[in-house]
Each structure stands twice: as C-alpha cells, then as structure tokens.
Amino acid sequence: MPITDKLPIEETLEDSPQTRSLLGVFEEDTAAISNYSNQLYHAMRRIYDAQNELSAATHLTSKLLKEYEKQRFPLGGDDEVMTSTLQQFSKVIDELSSCHAVLSTQLADAMMFPINQFKERDLKEILTLKEIFQIASNDHDVAINRYSRLSKRRENEKTKFEATEDVYTSRKKMHQTMMHYFCALNTIQYKKKSAILEPLLGYMQAQINFFKMGSENLNTQLEEFLSNIGTSVQNVRREMDTDVENMQQTIQDMEVASELLYIPDPDPKKLPINRNLTRKAGYLNIRNKTGLVSSSWERYYFFTQGGNLMSQARGDVAGGLVMDIDNCSVMAVDCEDRRYCFQITAFDGKKSVILQAESRKDSEEWIATINNISKRIYLTENPEETAARVNQSALEAVTPSPSFQQRHESMRPAAPSRPHTVRTNSTGSVGSDNSVLTALSLDSIVAPDTPIQFDIISPVSEDQSGQQKTQSNRRTNPFGESGEKSESSEDSILHQLFIVRFLGSMEVKTDESTEVVYEIMRQILAARAIHNIFRMTESHLLVTCDCLKLIDPQTQVTRLRFPLPNVVLYATHQENKRLFGFVLRTAGGRSEGRPVSVCYIFESNNEGEKICDSVGLAKQIALHAELDRRASEKQKEIEKVKEKQQKEISKQKEIEKDLEEQSRLIAASSRPNQAGADGQFVVLSSSQSEDSDLGENGKKKTESEA
C-alpha cells in the first residue's frame, strides 16, 4: 500500500493559513469519502434486505467499484494499487452476481457491520470534532481580539488577568481539539481503505462458505487473491495502529512542550529571544487609517519571503505583498491604544506600516528579523550563521579590543622606526591610496567612558554661544548657518544630494587614520545592538564646496552644517558599503582650550563610497578655489607695490627738479654781488650757502619722512 498523506500535528499551534488550507483539503476528502461510503453502504444494504434483488444489488456494487478510479479524492487520486484491486473485485462480483444467494446472517456479521461502524461511528466522530473545533477556533479569536484591545493607558490588572486567562484557556482548548481533529482526519485515511475492503472481504468469505469446494466460479487463484487482500488489510490496520499510537504520543509531547506557548506574553527568561532569524511568520495586527485621525486594526498572518514582507488572511490560498523590506528601517514605536508596536519604513521613506505583536518577545524577534533582512543577510549561504556571527561581533564590541598595532603585527614586516607624521587634511574613502596605517590603540582613539550621541546635536553649539556674546547685536540663524554661508552655498559649483540615516557620534582623541572611523562604527553599531536602538533619523545630506548640510526631508530646514575645512577625515566601512563616517574638528575646546574632534557615523542606500568621493571632490574644488584666491591676492599685492614704487620715483624726480631750480636761482642772485667788496662777497656767499644747505637738508628730510 502507498504512503498515506497526513496532517502535521506539530503545526496545529501555529495555525497558519497553509495549515488551514491543508485542513480544508482533508475535509473535502473526508466529505468525498463519506459520500462514497454512503453509496457503498446503501448498495450493501440492498444485498442484505433483498434476496430476490441480489443480482441487481451485486451488479450495482460492481459498478460502484469500477467507478472508484473516477472519484476525485484529493489525497488518493494516484492510488493505483487500490484501483486495480477494486477492479478485480468488480469482475469477480459481476460473475457471481447471477448465482449467489444471500445468506442474511453471514452478510449482517461480515459485510454490514464494518461499513455500518465506519459510517455511524467514524464519520460522525469527524463531524462532531469539526463542530467542536469551529467553536474553539471562534472562542480563541474572540479571546485574542479582547486581549489585543487591552488599553495601554488604563491598565487594569483584573481585566488583564481575565483576558490573559481567557486567551490561555481558549488557545489550549483550540490546540487540543485541533490535534485530536487532525488525528481523526489522518486516521480516516486508513479507515476508508479498511471500511471499503473489510465488507468486501466479508461478502466474499460468505460466498466462499456457501459455495465451498463445489462452486464452479471459485478456484485456487481467487483464493490466493483474497488471501493477499486480507493480508494487505491487516498490514494497513497494523500500520494505522502504529501511526495512531505515534500521533497520540506526539499529542502528549506537544501538550507538554506547548504549555508556555499558550501564554500570550511569556517570560523572556523562560523563552529566550532569538535575534539570529532571517525568516519569521506569525499573526500580527496592522493599523489601517480610516480617516484623518481615526484608524482600525486588522489581524493577518504575516511572513517573510526573501526580501519581502507578505500577509495572508485566514482562508486565502496565497499571501499578498505588504512592502519590500530590503534596505528598510524598523524601530519600536509607542501607540496610544496598543502595546508591542513597531514601525517599518521603506528605503525611500514613502511607505511605512505599523504592526502590533502579541508579546514583547515576538515584537523584538520581528524587529531583529526585519533588521537582518534589511542588511540582506538572507542572501548569504548560511543566513542564520551569518546573523549569529554579526550579533556576536556586536556583543563582543563592548569589550575592550586589542590595539591595531597588535592586530596587524603579524602581517607587517619589521621596519626601522620612523618619525610620527601628522596629516592635517582629509583622507580618501576606503580603497584609496592612503598613507601607511598608523598604529593606534583603543585608548588613543577614544577616551574611556566617552558617551555615544544617538541624536543629532550641532557640533558648534559652544562656538556659537561664544560668538553670540561678542556679536550680541547680530541676528543668528537657529540652525547653525549664517546668511553669507547660505549665499556661498547657493553659488557653489558642486551640489550633490544623498539620503542618509544618522547612527551616532562620538568624540575622538585623534583624527590621523581611517581606523578611527572604523572603530567608531564598530562601537556605535555594537551599542545599538546591545541596547536595542533601531530608530534612525533620516535626512538629506547636501555636499557643496564649502560645507556639508543635513536637511530635513519634510520641511527642507537645515538641521546641521559641517564646514568643509573642518572635515579632516572620511571613510566607508570595509565590508558594508552602506556605512560611512567623517571626523569633524571644531575650533573651541571644552575646558582645556584644545580643538575637539567628533566622529559622525551615517547609513546610506549603498552610496557610502559615492558620498566619500563627492566629499573628496568638494575638498579638491575648495582647495583649488583657495589657491586661486591666494594667487589673486598675491598678484594684487605685487601690483600695489609696483604702483607705490612708481609714485616714489615720480616724487623723487619732482624733488630733483626743485633742487635744480633753487640752484639756478642762487647762482643768478650771486652774480651782481661779485662786483662789490671781497669781504662783503665772502659774507654774502657764506650766508647764502648756509641757506642753500639748510634748504637741501630740509627737502631731503621731508623726502625721507614721506
């Protein structure tokens, strides 16, 4: 006999739409079995009641046996052995129908009793269990809806206890009823064979006893055939008994193992949270807006399929797409009327859904699963191992890590010590030709007990407060940017916009190597994983030639402004290209008066390298613009010096002309006096020479002062 299909008792507690669909197939098969069994029962009843109509009744029985292969049993359509066996029975019964007499007593005991037992006991038991299951399922749905409507604000312990107890009782009742119902449906697949074959075997036994050793229609070959059928029936019955025993044992084990699962909100200590899942399925409540401020909640069966989140209502054949969860963001949210809610936002921010889980454990597992799928871990060969490795790395991240020098010690050849060089400008993104990796320890990168900032706070708030004291009359922009800067940003050559999500920032002690950015990424991701922080602020990052701006995508208001000269380091993650960060050096210190460097970490939509390349291009453009500005200023200074020299030369020429004119005047005035006395000539010439000398000295002094 072929292997009989069975309902999985292990999946009764999950009660998924797939299980309900399979249950519907078994119920349809049971209805077909009941319909066929009733027809066979009435046919055998005619054999028992009407001796004179024995031939017609056996002919009808033979006809029904021939039509077995035409019956559309959803689970037994490919049972060729059963079909061929019934065809052989049909031929024998058709040959014996004209000469066999009805032996009422033997037919009542051997033929009517098994089929009557199957009809009155087994099939009615199925109908009874079906009704009980429907009632238990409805009670469970009512209890779940009542439990889901528990108010978060006005939490009443008595109401909560009654709702929890109601869910526990109804779920346990539905689970137990469903397991027994599945067991009965699985058993009926065996009983349908025995219920058909045993009456036929009893009928043939009665015919053999009646025509024993004298009937022309009976021979050794037929007896062997009947003997084989009897053996087959016994094997089916033994197999059924074994399977029933196994199912009963499974039911007992499932009842013990599922005791904690009946509770709607189990203790996480008894049922630990699994954060390594890349696939998950279960019932969730989804919020649907019915108006501007009103909303309703509906219960669906949700499951993940690759990078998609699917939903399926009970009774549907297949699920429908809810949203694409690749590169999405997920975080727990507070709802006024529900508990254990979380929100999923698509990568482009245009679509979001709010879902409610049944328990805190279920909610955190859904958040962790969607977070793993968002990172595309499901595309690896061993998704759960990869997720476990990522989570383990996150847990290890809180412990002090060895220094980078020790980490790369085995890979670097021995070399003579070199003087320490400091890079004051930006580095490139990952993959660019940087300087040799500087050996830095963890303590030299981050000071002990340095806090991690998960919210966006302006890096120049202290500088702005100082500027406000000195420039009290000047109006400042509350978002950290001035009018002059905004104008220069508008006139900038480079304008590139990217969608980013802020992960966190930390103050660092050095900004000389990209290892600083890698270490801050590791610490921030580890802190988020340990503290279950999944919320991220999405912004638009605008890269220009003078600054980086974080802009609110809804209001277009600038949240933060990072001057480009202060961005001294930037890099992407070595493996996850969606992560990138940069180090910002601020001018003012907190207490020591030294510059403070802060590392900011962001997540993008697979554009980390592109953003770093854009920042590098902006710094190059800014550098060339600064060089051009300095060259222009130097040229202006040279021109000013030349102009000043020209003025001095022209002034010197004017002074020389004045001296020559004075000399001529002195010479002309001294000629008439030469005819006088020599003493007077000497006196006059000496006084005039003194005046001339004084005039020349005065002019020279005036020229030197000029």
XYZ file of C-alpha atoms in Angstrom:
706
model
C 0.000 0.000 0.000
C 1.252 3.525 -0.734
C 2.204 6.005 1.987
C -0.817 7.973 3.190
C -0.654 11.777 3.376
C -1.107 13.198 6.870
C -1.934 16.478 8.538
C 1.070 17.819 10.526
C 0.042 17.766 14.175
C 3.185 19.742 15.066
C 1.837 22.816 13.238
C -1.528 22.925 14.987
C -0.443 25.570 17.493
C 0.892 27.840 14.754
C -2.465 27.597 12.949
C -1.090 29.156 9.759
C -3.192 29.763 6.645
C -1.225 26.988 4.916
C -2.278 24.554 7.639
C -5.887 25.730 7.347
C -5.743 25.267 3.569
C -4.373 21.743 4.003
C -7.095 21.094 6.562
C -9.669 22.186 4.008
C -8.283 19.640 1.549
C -8.592 16.857 4.151
C -12.136 17.958 4.992
C -13.049 17.902 1.330
C -11.523 14.438 1.067
C -13.491 13.292 4.120
C -16.694 14.597 2.569
C -15.898 12.644 -0.581
C -15.178 9.547 1.496
C -18.452 10.000 3.379
C -20.377 10.414 0.144
C -18.795 7.351 -1.392
C -19.174 5.298 1.808
C -22.877 6.142 1.978
C -23.355 4.956 -1.567
C -21.482 1.726 -0.831
C -23.470 1.275 2.371
C -26.803 1.594 0.569
C -25.632 -0.847 -2.076
C -24.701 -3.466 0.551
C -27.923 -2.750 2.378
C -29.807 -3.731 -0.731
C -27.863 -7.033 -0.777
C -28.876 -7.724 2.808
C -32.533 -6.661 2.532
C -33.448 -8.049 -0.822
C -32.570 -11.642 -1.545
C -34.526 -11.577 -4.744
C -32.656 -8.485 -5.885
C -29.249 -9.947 -5.101
C -28.102 -9.917 -8.688
C -29.105 -6.288 -9.211
C -27.523 -5.234 -5.927
C -24.245 -7.034 -6.625
C -24.245 -5.558 -10.095
C -24.608 -2.079 -8.621
C -21.797 -2.861 -6.195
C -19.610 -3.982 -9.043
C -20.468 -0.808 -10.914
C -19.533 1.380 -7.972
C -16.244 -0.457 -7.573
C -15.429 0.242 -11.192
C -16.104 3.936 -10.654
C -13.596 4.206 -7.821
C -10.865 5.340 -10.206
C -13.153 8.152 -11.390
C -13.591 9.503 -7.881
C -11.691 12.739 -7.299
C -10.062 12.073 -3.948
C -7.644 14.989 -3.328
C -5.300 12.711 -1.380
C -5.850 9.335 -3.049
C -6.114 10.038 -6.752
C -2.831 8.273 -7.519
C -3.568 5.045 -5.563
C -3.096 2.605 -8.461
C -2.896 -0.470 -6.218
C -6.213 0.324 -4.619
C -7.827 0.985 -8.009
C -6.560 -2.256 -9.573
C -7.669 -4.235 -6.516
C -11.193 -2.849 -6.701
C -11.316 -3.510 -10.417
C -10.505 -7.157 -9.798
C -13.182 -7.333 -7.124
C -15.669 -5.796 -9.537
C -15.049 -8.549 -12.096
C -15.455 -11.372 -9.585
C -18.628 -9.895 -8.081
C -20.114 -9.355 -11.505
C -19.510 -13.047 -12.408
C -21.029 -14.272 -9.119
C -23.997 -11.881 -9.058
C -26.298 -14.178 -11.090
C -25.843 -17.310 -8.958
C -25.120 -16.222 -5.410
C -27.837 -16.309 -2.810
C -27.926 -14.021 0.098
C -27.067 -15.523 3.445
C -28.545 -12.881 5.716
C -26.766 -13.786 8.910
C -23.316 -14.039 7.400
C -23.817 -10.851 5.402
C -25.054 -8.995 8.506
C -21.974 -10.011 10.504
C -19.299 -9.934 7.830
C -20.479 -7.244 5.434
C -22.899 -4.805 7.048
C -21.235 -4.477 10.456
C -17.854 -2.964 9.312
C -19.392 -0.481 6.908
C -22.051 0.474 9.447
C -19.393 1.039 12.123
C -17.405 3.227 9.758
C -20.451 5.233 8.822
C -22.085 5.640 12.223
C -19.024 5.880 14.432
C -16.000 7.145 12.491
C -17.672 9.584 10.131
C -19.936 11.027 12.827
C -16.929 11.428 15.089
C -15.290 13.548 12.370
C -18.377 15.753 12.117
C -18.570 16.162 15.889
C -14.870 17.088 16.168
C -15.294 19.542 13.315
C -18.094 21.372 15.123
C -16.128 21.445 18.390
C -13.055 22.752 16.545
C -15.048 25.535 14.897
C -16.427 26.614 18.270
C -12.960 26.516 19.885
C -11.423 28.461 16.992
C -14.098 31.154 17.235
C -13.665 31.392 21.018
C -9.913 31.772 20.540
C -10.381 34.583 18.014
C -12.731 36.388 20.391
C -10.240 35.995 23.260
C -7.345 37.260 21.131
C -9.326 40.301 19.998
C -10.256 41.082 23.578
C -6.638 40.701 24.695
C -5.388 42.890 21.829
C -7.777 45.658 22.802
C -6.312 45.988 26.291
C -5.661 49.654 26.914
C -2.109 50.741 27.475
C -3.043 53.887 29.381
C -5.703 52.481 31.670
C -4.169 49.172 32.506
C -6.428 47.184 34.828
C -4.755 44.195 36.415
C -8.033 42.349 36.866
C -9.077 42.897 33.264
C -5.602 41.978 32.051
C -5.613 38.808 34.152
C -9.064 37.800 32.896
C -8.055 38.453 29.273
C -4.807 36.523 29.680
C -6.588 33.614 31.339
C -9.219 33.648 28.606
C -6.524 33.532 25.896
C -4.729 30.730 27.711
C -7.876 28.630 28.132
C -9.203 29.191 24.619
C -5.831 28.605 22.992
C -5.266 25.422 24.923
C -8.746 24.184 24.102
C -8.349 25.022 20.418
C -4.901 23.388 20.278
C -6.054 20.182 21.933
C -9.233 19.996 19.854
C -7.285 20.702 16.683
C -4.744 17.968 17.431
C -7.488 15.375 18.038
C -9.319 16.571 14.945
C -6.140 16.196 12.859
C -5.551 12.766 14.344
C -9.087 11.690 13.395
C -8.670 13.048 9.861
C -5.358 11.201 9.484
C -6.918 8.023 10.838
C -9.843 8.204 8.444
C -7.385 7.872 5.560
C -6.604 4.367 6.795
C -10.131 3.549 7.826
C -11.541 4.451 4.436
C -9.497 1.614 2.968
C -10.393 -0.880 5.635
C -14.033 0.256 5.640
C -14.222 -0.484 1.924
C -12.090 -3.608 1.855
C -13.368 -5.371 5.007
C -17.048 -5.539 3.939
C -15.976 -6.799 0.556
C -13.783 -9.373 2.201
C -16.685 -10.454 4.454
C -19.007 -10.691 1.496
C -16.536 -12.869 -0.385
C -15.958 -15.034 2.702
C -19.711 -15.646 2.922
C -19.853 -16.579 -0.734
C -16.918 -18.959 -0.331
C -18.529 -20.658 2.658
C -21.747 -21.035 0.704
C -20.189 -22.472 -2.393
C -17.248 -24.109 -0.703
C -15.498 -26.808 -2.671
C -18.391 -27.018 -5.075
C -18.706 -23.750 -6.844
C -17.514 -23.616 -10.401
C -16.634 -19.965 -10.104
C -14.202 -20.433 -7.213
C -10.657 -21.616 -7.775
C -7.249 -21.568 -6.138
C -6.177 -18.377 -7.905
C -9.114 -16.430 -6.497
C -8.450 -17.736 -3.012
C -4.843 -16.598 -3.230
C -6.017 -13.172 -4.382
C -8.408 -12.893 -1.493
C -5.744 -14.091 0.907
C -3.378 -11.395 -0.312
C -6.075 -8.771 0.097
C -6.752 -9.967 3.648
C -3.056 -9.746 4.454
C -2.933 -6.264 2.948
C -5.885 -5.151 5.068
C -4.191 -6.481 8.195
C -0.999 -4.612 7.278
C -2.968 -1.426 6.753
C -4.628 -1.883 10.134
C -1.301 -2.533 11.870
C 0.207 0.490 10.154
C -2.791 2.554 11.225
C -2.483 1.369 14.828
C 1.221 2.234 14.854
C 0.618 5.644 13.342
C -2.247 6.346 15.754
C -0.002 5.434 18.660
C 2.729 7.755 17.340
C 0.244 10.572 16.855
C -1.100 10.129 20.378
C 2.446 10.271 21.727
C 3.098 13.369 19.619
C -0.035 14.961 21.033
C 1.149 14.318 24.577
C 4.633 15.685 23.845
C 3.196 18.744 22.113
C 0.878 19.454 25.029
C 3.821 19.427 27.429
C 6.121 21.421 25.155
C 3.459 23.984 24.259
C 2.443 24.842 27.800
C 4.421 28.086 27.778
C 3.246 28.945 24.267
C -0.358 29.144 25.420
C 0.531 32.282 27.403
C 0.181 35.359 25.167
C 3.147 37.198 26.724
C 5.650 34.602 28.007
C 8.607 35.409 30.231
C 11.725 36.065 28.057
C 13.822 34.242 30.646
C 11.907 31.010 30.013
C 11.592 31.562 26.261
C 14.732 33.483 25.183
C 14.592 35.915 22.279
C 16.216 34.682 19.063
C 17.888 37.603 17.270
C 19.509 35.475 14.540
C 16.377 34.842 12.471
C 16.225 35.703 8.783
C 12.730 34.267 8.299
C 9.687 34.630 10.516
C 5.951 34.044 10.317
C 3.030 34.628 12.633
C -0.095 36.626 13.286
C 0.217 40.408 13.670
C -2.218 43.298 13.892
C -1.796 46.001 11.259
C -3.071 49.558 11.650
C -5.152 50.941 8.791
C -6.167 54.597 8.599
C -9.912 55.075 8.251
C -9.855 58.881 8.373
C -7.688 61.855 9.134
C -7.268 60.926 12.792
C -9.072 57.583 13.125
C -7.622 54.134 12.458
C -8.546 50.470 12.776
C -6.563 47.303 13.465
C -6.874 44.074 11.497
C -5.313 40.687 12.245
C -3.411 38.929 9.438
C -0.874 36.174 9.115
C 2.463 37.809 8.174
C 5.527 36.028 6.852
C 8.810 36.982 5.218
C 9.693 35.723 1.759
C 13.192 36.716 0.707
C 13.331 40.495 0.971
C 9.535 40.919 1.003
C 7.014 41.118 3.829
C 3.845 39.197 2.953
C 0.420 38.980 4.596
C -2.346 36.425 4.255
C -5.847 36.369 5.646
C -7.273 33.150 7.037
C -8.894 31.252 4.205
C -6.819 32.840 1.434
C -4.933 30.466 -0.829
C -1.828 32.675 -1.153
C -0.364 35.754 0.510
C -0.028 39.280 -0.824
C 2.913 41.679 -0.800
C 2.881 44.250 2.000
C 6.180 46.012 1.244
C 9.789 45.499 0.201
C 11.949 45.345 3.336
C 15.359 45.436 1.641
C 17.293 48.459 2.969
C 14.297 49.394 5.125
C 14.385 50.758 8.664
C 12.485 49.235 11.583
C 12.007 50.541 15.100
C 9.732 50.124 18.081
C 7.080 52.836 18.395
C 4.655 53.931 21.096
C 0.985 53.715 20.176
C -1.649 55.258 22.376
C -4.058 52.325 22.218
C -1.773 49.301 21.634
C 1.302 47.615 23.088
C 4.281 45.928 21.438
C 4.060 48.025 18.269
C 6.815 48.582 15.732
C 7.070 50.563 12.514
C 8.665 49.521 9.214
C 9.687 52.283 6.794
C 10.698 51.591 3.196
C 14.165 52.582 1.964
C 12.798 55.619 0.121
C 10.690 56.755 3.081
C 7.494 56.851 1.004
C 5.737 53.910 2.673
C 5.516 52.783 6.265
C 3.360 50.342 8.233
C 2.725 49.980 11.949
C 2.296 46.433 13.255
C 1.439 45.039 16.674
C 2.884 41.803 18.001
C 1.325 39.611 20.643
C 4.219 39.812 23.103
C 7.426 41.662 23.742
C 9.408 38.585 22.711
C 7.523 38.353 19.433
C 7.961 42.085 18.805
C 11.714 42.047 19.369
C 12.135 38.929 17.226
C 10.204 40.579 14.383
C 12.359 43.722 14.693
C 15.590 41.684 14.727
C 14.441 39.534 11.775
C 13.479 42.525 9.628
C 16.714 44.264 10.588
C 18.689 41.177 9.453
C 16.712 41.020 6.192
C 17.285 44.757 5.657
C 21.026 44.054 5.748
C 20.471 41.320 3.097
C 21.908 38.615 5.306
C 19.341 36.216 3.839
C 21.308 36.243 0.551
C 24.312 34.509 2.137
C 24.825 30.759 2.069
C 24.081 30.277 5.780
C 21.876 33.235 6.769
C 21.336 32.301 10.416
C 25.036 31.607 10.959
C 25.895 34.939 9.372
C 23.325 36.733 11.537
C 24.663 34.988 14.632
C 28.196 35.999 13.711
C 27.137 39.621 13.187
C 25.286 39.701 16.518
C 28.198 38.010 18.270
C 30.543 40.630 16.845
C 28.192 43.303 18.134
C 28.213 41.755 21.614
C 31.992 41.477 21.605
C 32.228 45.099 20.545
C 31.549 46.358 24.066
C 34.659 44.628 25.415
C 37.978 46.418 25.004
C 39.552 45.390 21.722
C 43.288 44.846 21.230
C 45.287 47.651 19.725
C 45.531 47.962 15.987
C 49.273 47.515 16.266
C 48.797 44.087 17.868
C 46.051 43.239 15.362
C 48.305 43.850 12.325
C 51.581 42.911 13.970
C 51.844 39.541 12.248
C 51.105 40.994 8.811
C 53.649 43.864 8.823
C 57.366 43.205 8.200
C 59.902 44.562 10.610
C 60.981 48.081 9.644
C 63.058 50.824 11.270
C 61.159 53.313 13.302
C 60.124 56.468 11.522
C 59.157 59.862 12.935
C 55.451 60.292 13.546
C 53.780 62.297 10.784
C 50.516 64.103 11.223
C 48.055 64.551 8.384
C 46.083 67.749 8.758
C 43.825 67.270 5.754
C 41.186 64.731 4.800
C 41.843 61.155 3.832
C 40.140 59.310 1.000
C 37.415 56.727 1.083
C 38.101 53.019 1.534
C 40.183 51.704 -1.317
C 42.157 54.894 -2.000
C 45.935 55.107 -1.656
C 46.289 56.393 1.871
C 49.409 56.746 3.929
C 50.730 53.802 5.882
C 48.326 52.684 8.598
C 49.193 54.347 11.875
C 49.423 52.043 14.851
C 46.786 53.269 17.252
C 45.446 51.725 20.402
C 41.852 51.929 21.528
C 42.748 54.329 24.338
C 44.470 56.659 21.872
C 41.313 56.805 19.711
C 38.513 57.163 22.259
C 38.779 58.358 25.816
C 37.389 55.948 28.436
C 33.693 56.411 29.283
C 33.133 58.574 26.206
C 29.343 58.860 25.673
C 27.707 57.968 22.359
C 25.291 60.550 20.965
C 22.393 58.918 19.069
C 20.519 62.186 18.411
C 21.580 64.960 16.071
C 23.181 67.838 18.043
C 25.034 70.751 16.466
C 28.819 70.328 16.764
C 29.385 74.096 17.029
C 26.866 74.953 19.720
C 29.590 76.027 22.122
C 31.303 78.159 19.484
C 28.019 79.790 18.596
C 27.334 80.631 22.219
C 30.723 82.373 22.378
C 30.056 84.239 19.191
C 26.696 85.414 20.478
C 28.443 87.078 23.422
C 30.806 89.022 21.181
C 28.222 89.710 18.471
C 25.124 90.311 20.533
C 23.670 92.758 18.021
C 23.954 90.371 15.082
C 20.992 88.122 14.338
C 21.968 84.429 14.091
C 20.258 81.525 12.370
C 18.937 78.965 14.903
C 20.047 76.106 12.613
C 23.721 76.993 12.747
C 24.197 78.785 9.432
C 24.573 82.431 8.502
C 23.273 84.353 5.523
C 26.743 84.677 3.981
C 27.291 80.937 4.106
C 23.929 80.173 2.540
C 24.712 82.547 -0.324
C 28.086 80.946 -0.903
C 26.417 77.518 -0.823
C 23.966 78.605 -3.489
C 26.843 79.893 -5.667
C 28.840 76.693 -5.148
C 29.908 74.700 -8.190
C 29.124 71.303 -6.579
C 25.639 70.344 -5.344
C 25.074 66.643 -4.639
C 22.210 65.303 -2.502
C 22.127 61.905 -0.750
C 19.637 60.144 1.536
C 21.317 59.211 4.836
C 20.305 57.983 8.297
C 22.174 59.184 11.378
C 23.530 56.320 13.536
C 25.523 58.179 16.186
C 28.605 60.248 17.012
C 31.482 60.099 19.481
C 34.288 62.410 20.485
C 37.693 61.035 19.445
C 41.192 61.832 20.601
C 42.878 61.582 17.208
C 41.953 62.185 13.567
C 45.013 60.819 11.796
C 43.830 57.464 10.361
C 40.733 55.879 8.844
C 40.972 53.254 11.596
C 39.378 55.900 13.833
C 36.236 55.835 11.686
C 36.192 52.001 11.598
C 36.485 51.759 15.383
C 33.709 54.318 15.988
C 31.475 52.417 13.530
C 32.100 49.225 15.467
C 31.334 50.783 18.838
C 28.165 52.596 17.683
C 26.738 49.506 15.933
C 27.558 47.405 18.969
C 25.851 49.872 21.317
C 22.753 49.963 19.110
C 22.548 46.165 19.027
C 23.024 45.774 22.770
C 20.547 48.489 23.778
C 18.006 47.566 21.048
C 18.156 51.025 19.457
C 16.698 50.654 15.970
C 15.396 54.195 15.490
C 17.322 56.312 12.982
C 16.782 59.907 11.866
C 16.598 60.156 8.089
C 17.967 63.298 6.436
C 19.211 64.624 3.126
C 22.988 65.187 3.006
C 23.917 68.081 0.701
C 27.578 68.180 -0.346
C 28.858 71.578 -1.540
C 32.263 73.160 -1.973
C 32.165 74.929 1.381
C 30.155 72.696 3.731
C 28.106 69.540 4.334
C 24.460 70.093 5.259
C 21.923 67.789 6.900
C 18.479 68.852 5.654
C 15.106 67.757 6.987
C 13.389 65.952 4.049
C 9.941 67.119 5.166
C 10.483 70.803 5.987
C 13.705 71.384 3.986
C 15.184 73.060 7.079
C 18.908 72.658 7.673
C 19.429 70.532 10.775
C 23.228 70.642 10.850
C 26.000 72.358 8.939
C 29.560 70.997 8.811
C 32.169 73.426 7.397
C 34.168 71.554 4.775
C 37.618 72.716 6.006
C 36.793 71.188 9.405
C 36.070 67.745 7.851
C 39.547 66.268 8.236
C 38.803 62.548 7.717
C 36.171 60.477 5.924
C 35.817 56.781 5.037
C 33.345 53.996 4.252
C 33.063 50.653 6.015
C 35.396 47.997 4.649
C 32.609 45.406 4.143
C 29.268 47.191 4.435
C 29.460 49.952 1.824
C 26.239 51.477 3.136
C 28.072 52.768 6.237
C 30.298 55.832 6.105
C 31.585 58.410 8.550
C 33.717 61.504 8.866
C 35.660 63.295 11.597
C 34.888 66.960 12.256
C 37.477 69.115 14.020
C 35.931 72.030 15.922
C 37.890 75.110 16.920
C 36.872 75.505 20.548
C 37.729 73.086 23.336
C 35.586 72.367 26.311
C 37.874 73.092 29.191
C 41.468 72.675 28.038
C 41.188 75.101 25.121
C 42.247 72.448 22.613
C 40.469 71.502 19.355
C 37.808 68.800 19.722
C 37.330 66.084 17.070
C 33.972 64.335 16.734
C 33.304 61.310 14.513
C 29.837 61.115 12.881
C 28.543 57.802 11.509
C 25.743 57.517 8.911
C 23.983 54.816 6.913
C 23.134 55.386 3.248
C 21.404 53.471 0.461
C 24.519 51.728 -0.908
C 26.124 55.132 -1.588
C 28.884 55.273 1.022
C 31.768 55.318 -1.449
C 29.916 57.753 -3.707
C 29.409 60.156 -0.787
C 33.086 59.961 0.194
C 34.108 60.560 -3.416
C 31.787 63.559 -3.511
C 33.314 64.960 -0.304
C 36.799 64.429 -1.748
C 35.797 66.222 -4.947
C 34.340 69.103 -2.917
C 37.566 69.453 -0.923
C 39.623 69.445 -4.143
C 37.410 72.120 -5.663
C 37.635 74.149 -2.445
C 41.427 73.708 -2.390
C 41.789 74.917 -5.976
C 39.478 77.852 -5.254
C 41.571 78.766 -2.193
C 44.781 78.542 -4.210
C 43.267 80.762 -6.919
C 42.116 83.248 -4.283
C 45.590 83.368 -2.721
C 47.225 83.792 -6.128
C 44.837 86.644 -6.925
C 45.568 88.353 -3.601
C 49.307 87.969 -4.147
C 49.001 89.461 -7.617
C 47.082 92.407 -6.193
C 49.811 92.967 -3.567
C 52.516 92.926 -6.262
C 50.594 95.472 -8.302
C 50.189 97.695 -5.224
C 53.975 97.525 -4.554
C 54.738 98.451 -8.161
C 52.313 101.362 -8.022
C 53.904 102.596 -4.797
C 57.375 102.369 -6.330
C 56.213 104.378 -9.351
C 54.844 107.067 -7.057
C 58.137 107.265 -5.130
C 60.147 107.541 -8.358
C 57.954 110.370 -9.692
C 58.171 112.152 -6.343
C 61.971 111.845 -6.379
C 62.095 113.387 -9.837
C 59.985 116.346 -8.667
C 62.350 116.906 -5.720
C 65.363 116.878 -8.064
C 63.671 119.435 -10.329
C 63.019 121.694 -7.319
C 66.676 121.472 -6.258
C 67.914 122.343 -9.711
C 65.552 125.353 -9.809
C 66.812 126.542 -6.440
C 70.408 126.148 -7.577
C 69.768 128.292 -10.622
C 68.086 130.965 -8.514
C 71.043 131.051 -6.085
C 73.537 131.293 -8.947
C 71.572 134.128 -10.556
C 71.370 136.120 -7.280
C 75.107 135.780 -6.595
C 76.309 137.305 -9.937
C 75.600 141.085 -9.187
C 77.348 140.895 -5.820
C 80.672 139.780 -7.348
C 81.432 143.418 -8.342
C 81.371 144.572 -4.654
C 83.952 144.295 -1.926
C 85.609 140.991 -1.329
C 84.613 140.945 2.362
C 81.024 141.572 1.599
C 81.171 138.957 -1.147
C 82.568 136.451 1.250
C 79.931 137.149 3.861
C 77.087 137.123 1.418
C 78.218 133.921 -0.275
C 78.704 132.143 3.019
C 75.230 133.069 4.292
C 73.602 132.083 1.030
C 75.458 128.804 1.008
C 74.244 128.114 4.523
C 70.682 128.878 3.472
C 71.096 126.649 0.466
C 72.447 123.832 2.617
C 69.575 124.231 5.048
C 67.096 124.111 2.184
C 68.623 120.952 0.753
C 68.749 119.274 4.139
C 65.115 120.183 4.800
C 63.983 118.810 1.466
C 65.916 115.587 1.992
C 64.407 115.250 5.472
C 60.913 115.828 4.068
C 61.556 113.255 1.345
C 62.803 110.662 3.828
C 59.767 111.244 6.046
C 57.483 110.821 3.009
